[in-house]
Short mmCIF file of C-alpha atoms in Angstrom, two decimals:
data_model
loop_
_atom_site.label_atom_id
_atom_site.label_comp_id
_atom_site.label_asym_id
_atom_site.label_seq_id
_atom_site.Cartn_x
_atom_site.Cartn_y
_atom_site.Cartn_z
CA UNK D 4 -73.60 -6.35 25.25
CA UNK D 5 -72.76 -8.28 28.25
CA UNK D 6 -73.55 -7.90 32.54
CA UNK D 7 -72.01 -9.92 35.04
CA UNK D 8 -74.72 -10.51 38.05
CA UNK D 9 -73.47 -11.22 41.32
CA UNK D 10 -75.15 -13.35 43.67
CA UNK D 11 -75.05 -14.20 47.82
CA UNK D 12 -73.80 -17.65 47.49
CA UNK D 13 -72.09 -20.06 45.22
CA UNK D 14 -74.43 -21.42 42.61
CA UNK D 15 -74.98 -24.88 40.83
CA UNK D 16 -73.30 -24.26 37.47
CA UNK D 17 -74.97 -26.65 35.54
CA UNK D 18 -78.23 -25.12 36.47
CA UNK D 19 -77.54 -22.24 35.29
CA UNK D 20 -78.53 -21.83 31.21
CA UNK D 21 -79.84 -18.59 28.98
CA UNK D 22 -83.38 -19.42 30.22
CA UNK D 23 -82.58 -18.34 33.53
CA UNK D 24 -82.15 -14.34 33.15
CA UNK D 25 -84.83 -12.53 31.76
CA UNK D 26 -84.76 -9.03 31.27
CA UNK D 27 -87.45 -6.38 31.20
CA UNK D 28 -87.57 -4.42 28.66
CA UNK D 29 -87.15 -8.02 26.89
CA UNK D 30 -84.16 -8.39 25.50
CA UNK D 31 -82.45 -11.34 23.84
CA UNK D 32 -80.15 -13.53 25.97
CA UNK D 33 -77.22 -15.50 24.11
CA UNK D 34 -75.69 -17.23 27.21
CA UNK D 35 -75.43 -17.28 30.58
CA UNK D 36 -72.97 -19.06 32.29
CA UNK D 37 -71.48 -19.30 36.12
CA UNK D 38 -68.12 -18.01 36.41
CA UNK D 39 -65.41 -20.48 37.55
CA UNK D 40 -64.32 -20.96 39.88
CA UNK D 41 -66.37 -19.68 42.63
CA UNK D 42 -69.40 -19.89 40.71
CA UNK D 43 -70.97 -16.69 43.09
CA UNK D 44 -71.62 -15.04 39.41
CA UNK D 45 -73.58 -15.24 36.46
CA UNK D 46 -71.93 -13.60 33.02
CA UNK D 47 -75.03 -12.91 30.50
CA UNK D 48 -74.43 -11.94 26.46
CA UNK D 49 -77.15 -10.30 24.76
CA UNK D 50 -78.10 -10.95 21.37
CA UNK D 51 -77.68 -7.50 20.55
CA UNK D 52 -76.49 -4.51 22.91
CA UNK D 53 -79.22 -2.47 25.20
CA UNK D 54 -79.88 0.75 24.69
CA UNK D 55 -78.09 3.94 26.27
CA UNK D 56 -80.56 5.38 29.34
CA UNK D 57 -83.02 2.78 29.61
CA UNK D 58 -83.64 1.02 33.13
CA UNK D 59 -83.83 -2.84 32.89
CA UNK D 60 -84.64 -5.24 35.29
CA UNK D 61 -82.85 -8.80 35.49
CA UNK D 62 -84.28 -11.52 36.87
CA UNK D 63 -82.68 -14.78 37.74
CA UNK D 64 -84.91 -17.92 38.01
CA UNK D 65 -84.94 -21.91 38.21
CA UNK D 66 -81.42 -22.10 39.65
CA UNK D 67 -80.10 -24.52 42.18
CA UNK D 68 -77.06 -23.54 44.69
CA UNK D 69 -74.01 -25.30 44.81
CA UNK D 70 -75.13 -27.90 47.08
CA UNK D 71 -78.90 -28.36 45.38
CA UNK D 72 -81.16 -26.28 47.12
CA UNK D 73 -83.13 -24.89 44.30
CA UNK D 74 -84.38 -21.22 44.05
CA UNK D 75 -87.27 -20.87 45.86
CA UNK D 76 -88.02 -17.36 44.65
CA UNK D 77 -86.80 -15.24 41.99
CA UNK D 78 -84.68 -13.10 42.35
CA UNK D 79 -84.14 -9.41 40.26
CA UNK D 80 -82.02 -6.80 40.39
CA UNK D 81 -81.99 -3.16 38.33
CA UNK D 82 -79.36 -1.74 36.37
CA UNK D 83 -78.97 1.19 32.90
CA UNK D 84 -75.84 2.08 30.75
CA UNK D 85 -75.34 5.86 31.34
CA UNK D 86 -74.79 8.54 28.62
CA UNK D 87 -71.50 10.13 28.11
CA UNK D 88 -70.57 13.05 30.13
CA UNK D 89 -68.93 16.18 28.10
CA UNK D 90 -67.71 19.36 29.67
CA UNK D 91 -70.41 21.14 32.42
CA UNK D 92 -71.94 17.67 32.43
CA UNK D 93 -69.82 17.16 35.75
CA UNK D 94 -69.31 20.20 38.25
CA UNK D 95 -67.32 20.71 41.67
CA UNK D 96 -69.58 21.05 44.76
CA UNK D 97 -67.81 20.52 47.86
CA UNK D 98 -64.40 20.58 48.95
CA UNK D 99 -63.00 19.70 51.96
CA UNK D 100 -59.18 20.50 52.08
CA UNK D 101 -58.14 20.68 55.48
CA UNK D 102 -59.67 17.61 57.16
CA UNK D 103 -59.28 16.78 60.77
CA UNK D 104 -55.76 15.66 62.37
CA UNK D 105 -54.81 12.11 60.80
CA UNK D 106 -58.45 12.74 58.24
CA UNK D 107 -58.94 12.16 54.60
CA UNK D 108 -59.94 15.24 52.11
CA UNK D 109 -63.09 14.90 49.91
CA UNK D 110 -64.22 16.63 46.71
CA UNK D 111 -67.76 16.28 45.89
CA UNK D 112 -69.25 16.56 42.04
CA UNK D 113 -73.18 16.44 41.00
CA UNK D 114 -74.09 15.83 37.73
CA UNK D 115 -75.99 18.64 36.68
CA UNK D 116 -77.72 17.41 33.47
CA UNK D 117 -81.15 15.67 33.18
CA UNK D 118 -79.97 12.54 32.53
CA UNK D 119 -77.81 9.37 33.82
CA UNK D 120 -74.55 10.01 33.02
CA UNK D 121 -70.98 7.60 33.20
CA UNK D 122 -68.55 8.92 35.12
CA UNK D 123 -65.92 5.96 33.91
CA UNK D 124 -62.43 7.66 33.37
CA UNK D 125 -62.80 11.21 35.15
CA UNK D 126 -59.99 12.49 36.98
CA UNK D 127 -59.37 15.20 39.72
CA UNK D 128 -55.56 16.97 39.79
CA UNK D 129 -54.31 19.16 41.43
CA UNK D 130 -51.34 22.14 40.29
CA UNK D 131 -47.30 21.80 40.79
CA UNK D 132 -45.26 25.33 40.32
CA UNK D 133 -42.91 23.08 38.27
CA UNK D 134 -45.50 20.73 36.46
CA UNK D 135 -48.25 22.69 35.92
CA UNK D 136 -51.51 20.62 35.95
CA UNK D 137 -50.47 17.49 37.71
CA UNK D 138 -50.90 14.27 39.17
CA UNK D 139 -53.86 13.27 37.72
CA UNK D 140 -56.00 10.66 39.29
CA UNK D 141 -58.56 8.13 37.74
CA UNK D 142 -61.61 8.59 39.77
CA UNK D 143 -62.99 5.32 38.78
CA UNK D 144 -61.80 2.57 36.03
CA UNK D 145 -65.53 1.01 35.84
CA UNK D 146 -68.56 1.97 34.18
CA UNK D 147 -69.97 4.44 37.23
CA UNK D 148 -73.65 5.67 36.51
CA UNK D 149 -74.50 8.81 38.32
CA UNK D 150 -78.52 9.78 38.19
CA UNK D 151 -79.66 13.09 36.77
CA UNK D 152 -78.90 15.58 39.88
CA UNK D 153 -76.86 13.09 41.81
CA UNK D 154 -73.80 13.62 43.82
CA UNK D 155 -70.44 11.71 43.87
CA UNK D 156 -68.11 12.09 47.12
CA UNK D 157 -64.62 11.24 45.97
CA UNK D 158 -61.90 10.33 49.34
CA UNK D 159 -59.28 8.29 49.53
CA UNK D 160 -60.85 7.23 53.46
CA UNK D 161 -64.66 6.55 53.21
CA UNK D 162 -64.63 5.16 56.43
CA UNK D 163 -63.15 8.17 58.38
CA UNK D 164 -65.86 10.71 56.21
CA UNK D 165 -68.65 8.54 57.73
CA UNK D 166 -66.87 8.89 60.81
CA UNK D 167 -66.71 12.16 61.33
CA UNK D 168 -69.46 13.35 59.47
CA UNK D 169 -73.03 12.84 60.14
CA UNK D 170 -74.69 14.08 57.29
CA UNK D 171 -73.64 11.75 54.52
CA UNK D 172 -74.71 9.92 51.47
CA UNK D 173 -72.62 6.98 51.93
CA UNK D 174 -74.51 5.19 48.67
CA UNK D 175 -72.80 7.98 46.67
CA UNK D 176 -69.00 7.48 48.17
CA UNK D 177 -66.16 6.71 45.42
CA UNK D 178 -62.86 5.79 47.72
CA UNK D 179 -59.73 6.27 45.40
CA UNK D 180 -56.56 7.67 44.98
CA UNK D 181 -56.62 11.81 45.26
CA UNK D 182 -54.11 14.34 44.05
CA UNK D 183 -52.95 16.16 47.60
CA UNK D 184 -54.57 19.75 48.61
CA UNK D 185 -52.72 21.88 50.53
CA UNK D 186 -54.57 23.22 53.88
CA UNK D 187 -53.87 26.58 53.31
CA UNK D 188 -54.98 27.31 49.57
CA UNK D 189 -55.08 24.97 45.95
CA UNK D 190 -56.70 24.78 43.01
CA UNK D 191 -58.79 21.30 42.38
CA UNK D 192 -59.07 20.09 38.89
CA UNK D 193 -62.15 18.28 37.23
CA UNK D 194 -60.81 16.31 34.21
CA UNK D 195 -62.37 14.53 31.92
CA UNK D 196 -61.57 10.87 30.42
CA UNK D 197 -59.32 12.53 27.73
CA UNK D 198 -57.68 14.56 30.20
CA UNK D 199 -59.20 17.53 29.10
CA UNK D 200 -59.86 20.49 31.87
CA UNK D 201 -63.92 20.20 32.52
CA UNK D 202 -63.63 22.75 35.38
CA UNK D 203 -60.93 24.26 38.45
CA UNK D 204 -61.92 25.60 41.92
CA UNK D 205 -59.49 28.02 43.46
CA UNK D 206 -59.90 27.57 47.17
CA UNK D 207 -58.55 29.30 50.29
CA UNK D 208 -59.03 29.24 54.01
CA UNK D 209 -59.69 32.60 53.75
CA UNK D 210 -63.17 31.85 52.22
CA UNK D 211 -64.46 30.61 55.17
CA UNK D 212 -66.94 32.45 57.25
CA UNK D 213 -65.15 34.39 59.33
CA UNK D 214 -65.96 33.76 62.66
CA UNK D 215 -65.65 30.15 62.82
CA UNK D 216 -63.14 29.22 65.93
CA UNK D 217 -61.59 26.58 63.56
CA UNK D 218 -61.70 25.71 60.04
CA UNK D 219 -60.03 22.09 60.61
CA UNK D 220 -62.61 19.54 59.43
CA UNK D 221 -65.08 22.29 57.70
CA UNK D 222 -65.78 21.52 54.14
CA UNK D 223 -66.23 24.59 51.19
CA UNK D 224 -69.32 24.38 49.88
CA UNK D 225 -70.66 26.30 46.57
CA UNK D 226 -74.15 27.85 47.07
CA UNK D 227 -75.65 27.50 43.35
CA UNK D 228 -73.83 25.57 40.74
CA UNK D 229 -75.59 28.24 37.67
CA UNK D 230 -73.29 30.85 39.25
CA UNK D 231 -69.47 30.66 38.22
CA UNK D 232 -67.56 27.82 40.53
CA UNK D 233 -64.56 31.10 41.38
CA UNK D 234 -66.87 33.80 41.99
CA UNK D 235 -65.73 34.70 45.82
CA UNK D 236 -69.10 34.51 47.11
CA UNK D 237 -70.78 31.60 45.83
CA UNK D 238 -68.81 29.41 48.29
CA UNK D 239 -69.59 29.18 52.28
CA UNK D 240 -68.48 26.81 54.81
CA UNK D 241 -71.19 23.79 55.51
CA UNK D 242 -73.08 24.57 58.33
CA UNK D 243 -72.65 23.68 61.99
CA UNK D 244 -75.58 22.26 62.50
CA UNK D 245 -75.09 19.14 60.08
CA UNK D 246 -71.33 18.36 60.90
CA UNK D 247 -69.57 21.04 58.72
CA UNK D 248 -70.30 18.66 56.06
CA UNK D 249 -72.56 17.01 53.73
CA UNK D 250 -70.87 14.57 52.02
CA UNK D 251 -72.50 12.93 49.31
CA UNK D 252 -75.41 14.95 49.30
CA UNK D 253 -77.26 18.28 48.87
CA UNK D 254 -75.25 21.26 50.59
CA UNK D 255 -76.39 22.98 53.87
CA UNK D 256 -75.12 26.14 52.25
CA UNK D 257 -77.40 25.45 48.59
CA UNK D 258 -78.99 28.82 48.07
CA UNK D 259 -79.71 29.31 44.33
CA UNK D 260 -80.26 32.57 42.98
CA UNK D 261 -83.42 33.43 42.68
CA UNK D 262 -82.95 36.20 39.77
CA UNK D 263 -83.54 39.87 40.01
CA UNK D 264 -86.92 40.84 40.42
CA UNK D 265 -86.44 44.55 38.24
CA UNK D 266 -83.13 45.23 37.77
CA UNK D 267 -81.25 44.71 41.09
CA UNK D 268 -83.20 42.78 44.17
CA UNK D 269 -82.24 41.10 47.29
CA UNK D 270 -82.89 37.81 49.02
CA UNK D 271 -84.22 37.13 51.41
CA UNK D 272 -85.69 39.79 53.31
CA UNK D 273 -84.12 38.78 56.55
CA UNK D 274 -80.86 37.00 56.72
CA UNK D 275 -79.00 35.35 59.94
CA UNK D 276 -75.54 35.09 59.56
CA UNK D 277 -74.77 32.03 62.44
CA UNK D 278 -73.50 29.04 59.71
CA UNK D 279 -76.75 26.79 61.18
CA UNK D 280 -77.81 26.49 56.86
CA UNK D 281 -80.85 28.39 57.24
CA UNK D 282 -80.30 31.91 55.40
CA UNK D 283 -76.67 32.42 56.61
CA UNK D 284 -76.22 34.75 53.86
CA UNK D 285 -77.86 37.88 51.85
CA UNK D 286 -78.23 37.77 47.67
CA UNK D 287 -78.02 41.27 45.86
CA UNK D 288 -78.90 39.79 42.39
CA UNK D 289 -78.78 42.62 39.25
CA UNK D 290 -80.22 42.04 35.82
CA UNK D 291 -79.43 44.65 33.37
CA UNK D 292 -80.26 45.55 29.47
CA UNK D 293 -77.24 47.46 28.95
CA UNK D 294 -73.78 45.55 29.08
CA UNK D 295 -70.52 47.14 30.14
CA UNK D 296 -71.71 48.77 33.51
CA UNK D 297 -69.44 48.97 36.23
CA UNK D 298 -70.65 48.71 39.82
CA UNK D 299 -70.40 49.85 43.69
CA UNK D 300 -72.32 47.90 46.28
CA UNK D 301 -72.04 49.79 49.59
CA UNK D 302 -73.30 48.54 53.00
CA UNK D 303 -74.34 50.81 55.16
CA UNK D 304 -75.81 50.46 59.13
CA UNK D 305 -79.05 52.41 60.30
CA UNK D 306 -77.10 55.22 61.45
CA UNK D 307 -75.52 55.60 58.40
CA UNK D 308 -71.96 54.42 58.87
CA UNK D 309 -69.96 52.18 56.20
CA UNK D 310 -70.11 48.48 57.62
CA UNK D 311 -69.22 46.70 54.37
CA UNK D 312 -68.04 47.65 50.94
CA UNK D 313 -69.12 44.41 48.90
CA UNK D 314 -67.58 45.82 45.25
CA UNK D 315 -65.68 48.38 43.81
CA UNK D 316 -65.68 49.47 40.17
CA UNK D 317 -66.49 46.12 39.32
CA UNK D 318 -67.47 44.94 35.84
CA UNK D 319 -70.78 43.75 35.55
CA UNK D 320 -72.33 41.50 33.22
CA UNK D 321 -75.76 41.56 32.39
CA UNK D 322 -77.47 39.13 34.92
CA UNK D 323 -75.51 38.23 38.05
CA UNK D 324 -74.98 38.01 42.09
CA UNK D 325 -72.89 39.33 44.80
CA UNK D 326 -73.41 37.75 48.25
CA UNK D 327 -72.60 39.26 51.67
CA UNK D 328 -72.21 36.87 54.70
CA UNK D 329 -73.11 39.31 57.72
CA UNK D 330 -69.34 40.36 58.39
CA UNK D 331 -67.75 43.78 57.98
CA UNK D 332 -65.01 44.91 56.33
CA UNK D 333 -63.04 44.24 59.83
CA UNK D 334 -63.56 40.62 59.41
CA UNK D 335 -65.96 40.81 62.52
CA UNK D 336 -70.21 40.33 62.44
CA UNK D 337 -72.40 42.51 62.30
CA UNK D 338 -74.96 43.58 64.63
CA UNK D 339 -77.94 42.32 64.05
CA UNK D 340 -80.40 44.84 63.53
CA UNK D 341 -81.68 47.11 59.76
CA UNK D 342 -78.91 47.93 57.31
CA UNK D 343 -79.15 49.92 53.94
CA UNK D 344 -77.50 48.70 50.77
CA UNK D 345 -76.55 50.74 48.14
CA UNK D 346 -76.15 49.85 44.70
CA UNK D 347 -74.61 51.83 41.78
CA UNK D 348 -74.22 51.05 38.38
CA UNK D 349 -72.11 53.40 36.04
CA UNK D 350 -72.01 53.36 31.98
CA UNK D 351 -69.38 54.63 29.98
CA UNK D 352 -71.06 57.78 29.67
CA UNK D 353 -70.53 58.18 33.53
CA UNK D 354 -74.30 58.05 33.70
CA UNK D 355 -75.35 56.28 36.98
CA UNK D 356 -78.09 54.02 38.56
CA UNK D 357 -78.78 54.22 41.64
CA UNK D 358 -80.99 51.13 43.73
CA UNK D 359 -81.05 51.29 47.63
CA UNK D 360 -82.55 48.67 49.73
CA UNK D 361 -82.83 47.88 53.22
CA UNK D 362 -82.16 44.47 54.49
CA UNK D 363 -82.91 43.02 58.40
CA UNK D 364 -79.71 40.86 59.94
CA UNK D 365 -81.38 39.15 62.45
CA UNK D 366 -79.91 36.21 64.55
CA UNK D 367 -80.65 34.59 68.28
CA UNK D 368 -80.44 36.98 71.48
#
C-alpha cells in the first residue's frame, strides 16, 4: 500500500503533491510527500494496495529541486511485490566454503519457480555437535524480489567476490551476516522465514574434481537442480576457465539431465574431463517401469580392465542419474581414449538387466 522512491538530489518539498507520481497500471495515489529532512525521497500511499506479481511503472513529474530548478523531464522507475516463497521455491546452487587466504565464503540460491518470488526473512545456518541446527542468519530484513529463474549470491564480502572472481552477477549480490563453514566439510542450511528447514547441502573437499592442484578459492557447484541437492555426483567444482566461480549467475558446471532415452542412456557421446565447463563430465541416466531394482555400474577400458566402479548394489528408483567425472577408482584420470560401461539392474527375483555402452573420453594432446 505504500513505496518510498528515491531520487539523485534533494527535492523542493512543496512541489511535491499526489499529482506528481503516476503509476502504470493506473493506480490510485493518496499522498505523496518528501521525506524530511533530506527531502532526497518521495513516500507514495495508494488508495488501495497493488496487486501481487504485476510490474508497475512510477513516474515522477512537475517537481522542482531544492533550489528551484524544475524537472525538465520525467522521470520513471519499475518495481512488483513478489509472491511468497514455500519450501523448493528456493534451492542451494553454489557453495564456496574454502575461499582464498583472508576471502569471504558465498552460497548461491536460484529461485526455481516461474514466478517472482520474496525472499524477505530467509535464513542460511549452519550445524553445531552441541546445538544442532544453529546460528541462523537473516539473509535479508527487506522485501527482496528475485525473478522467475534468478540467482541470489549471499557473502558477507561482496567486494572481495568481485575481486577475485570474474564471472559474476554483481546485480544479484546480497552482503550479510553468514553462519561459518568449515574448509574441510559442513552442512549449509536453507531456512525459511519461519525457520523451517527448506533444504541442507552436505559438502566436502573431497567432492572436488580430483586433480585440481588446489581447491582454495574453488566454489561447489550442483549440475541440475531436478536431481537431489546430496546425490554425490550432481556437484562439480566451477570450471577453470571462468575463475572457479560464477557467482551470481548460471553455473559453468549446469548440465541437466537429459532423461533416459529407453531405459538406461548416456550423455554425451564424448566427454572431456579438464574442468574448462564444456562436457567435463559423463551422464548414465536409467528410467525403469519396475521399482525396487538394485544396480552395478562398471567402467571398463578398451582392453577390458576395471577403471571405475561408479555403484554397487545400489537402490534404484525409477528414473534417475549417476555421473562419472573421468577419474578412476585411484583418484587419478583417465586416459583419454574408448571405454565400455556396464550397467546391471537386479530385481528381487535375482533376475538381471543388462545395458552396455561405449563412451569416448577425449581431451587436448
Amino acid at each position: 500500500s505504500e513505496i518510498e522512491l528515491e531520487l539523485s538530489e534533494a527535492l523542493d518539498a512543496g512541489t511535491v503533491s499526489a499529482s506528481s507520481v503516476f503509476l502504470d497500471p493506473l493506480v490510485g495515489i493518496s499522498s505523496a510527500t518528501a521525506i524530511a529532512p533530506a527531502n532526497q525521497n518521495i513516500s507514495v500511499v495508494f488508495d488501495a494496495p497493488i496487486d501481487t506479481g504485476v510490474v508497475y511503472t512510477a513516474t515522477i513529474t512537475g517537481i522542482n529541486d531544492c533550489e528551484g530548478n524544475p524537472q525538465t523531464v520525467d522521470s520513471t522507475a519499475s518495481f512488483i511485490l513478489p509472491f511468497e516463497a514455500d519450501s523448493g521455491s528456493f534451492v542451494i546452487n553454489e557453495v564456496l566454503f574454502n575461499p582464498f587466504t583472508g576471502g569471504s565464503d558465498y552460497v548461491e540460491i536460484v529461485n526455481v519457480t516461474n514466478r517472482p518470488l520474496n525472499l524477505k526473512g530467509w535464513q542460511l545456518a549452519n550445524y553445531d555437535e552441541e546445538d544442532g541446527l544453529s546460528n541462523h542468519k537473516v539473509i535479508t530484513e527487506e522485501i527482496y524480489t528475485v525473478e522467475a529463474g534468478g540467482y541470489v549470491l549471499v557473502t558477507e564480502d561482496t567486494t572481495d567476490v568481485m575481486m577475485n572472481y570474474i564471472q559474476h552477477g554483481v546485480n544479484n549480490f546480497i552482503e550479510a551476516d553468514m553462519p561459518s563453514y568449515n574448509n574441510d566439510s559442513g552442512t549449509v542450511y536453507l531456512l525459511k522465514p519461519d525457520s523451517a528447514l527448506a533444504e541442507f547441502f552436505s559438502y566436502d573437499e573431497d567432492m572436488h574434481f580430483p586433480l585440481l592442484s588446489t581447491v582454495d578459492g574453488v566454489s561447489l557447484e550442483r549440475l541440475d537442480i531436478a536431481r537431489d541437492v546430496n546425490e554425490l555426483g550432481n556437484w562439480h567444482s566451477a570450471a577453470e576457465t571462468v575463475g572457479f566461480g560464477t557467482p551470481g549467475l548460471e553455473n559453468s558446471q549446469y548440465y541437466p539431465t537429459s532423461g533416459a532415452m529407453g531405459e538406461v542412456s548416456t550423455d554425451p557421446e564424448i566427454f572431456s574431463p579438464d574442468n574448462d565447463g564444456y562436457n567435463d563430465i559423463l551422464n548414465i541416466n536409467f528410467s525403469f517401469t519396475e521399482p525396487g531394482l538394485v544396480g552395478t555400474i562398471r567402467i571398463y577400458d578398451s582392453n577390458g580392465r576395471d577403471v571405475r566402479e561408479l555403484a554397487t548394489n545400489e537402490l534404484l528408483g525409477l528414473t534417475g542419474t549417476f555421473t562419472w567425472d573421468g577419474t578412476t577408482d585411484k583418484g587419478e584420470k583417465a586416459r583419454i581414449g574408448a571405454y565400455v560401461i556396464l550397467f546391471e539392474a537386479f530385481n528381487t527375483s535375482g533376475d538381471v538387466s543388462r545395458y552396455k555402452f561405449t563412451t569416448i573420453l577425449g581431451g587436448r594432446l
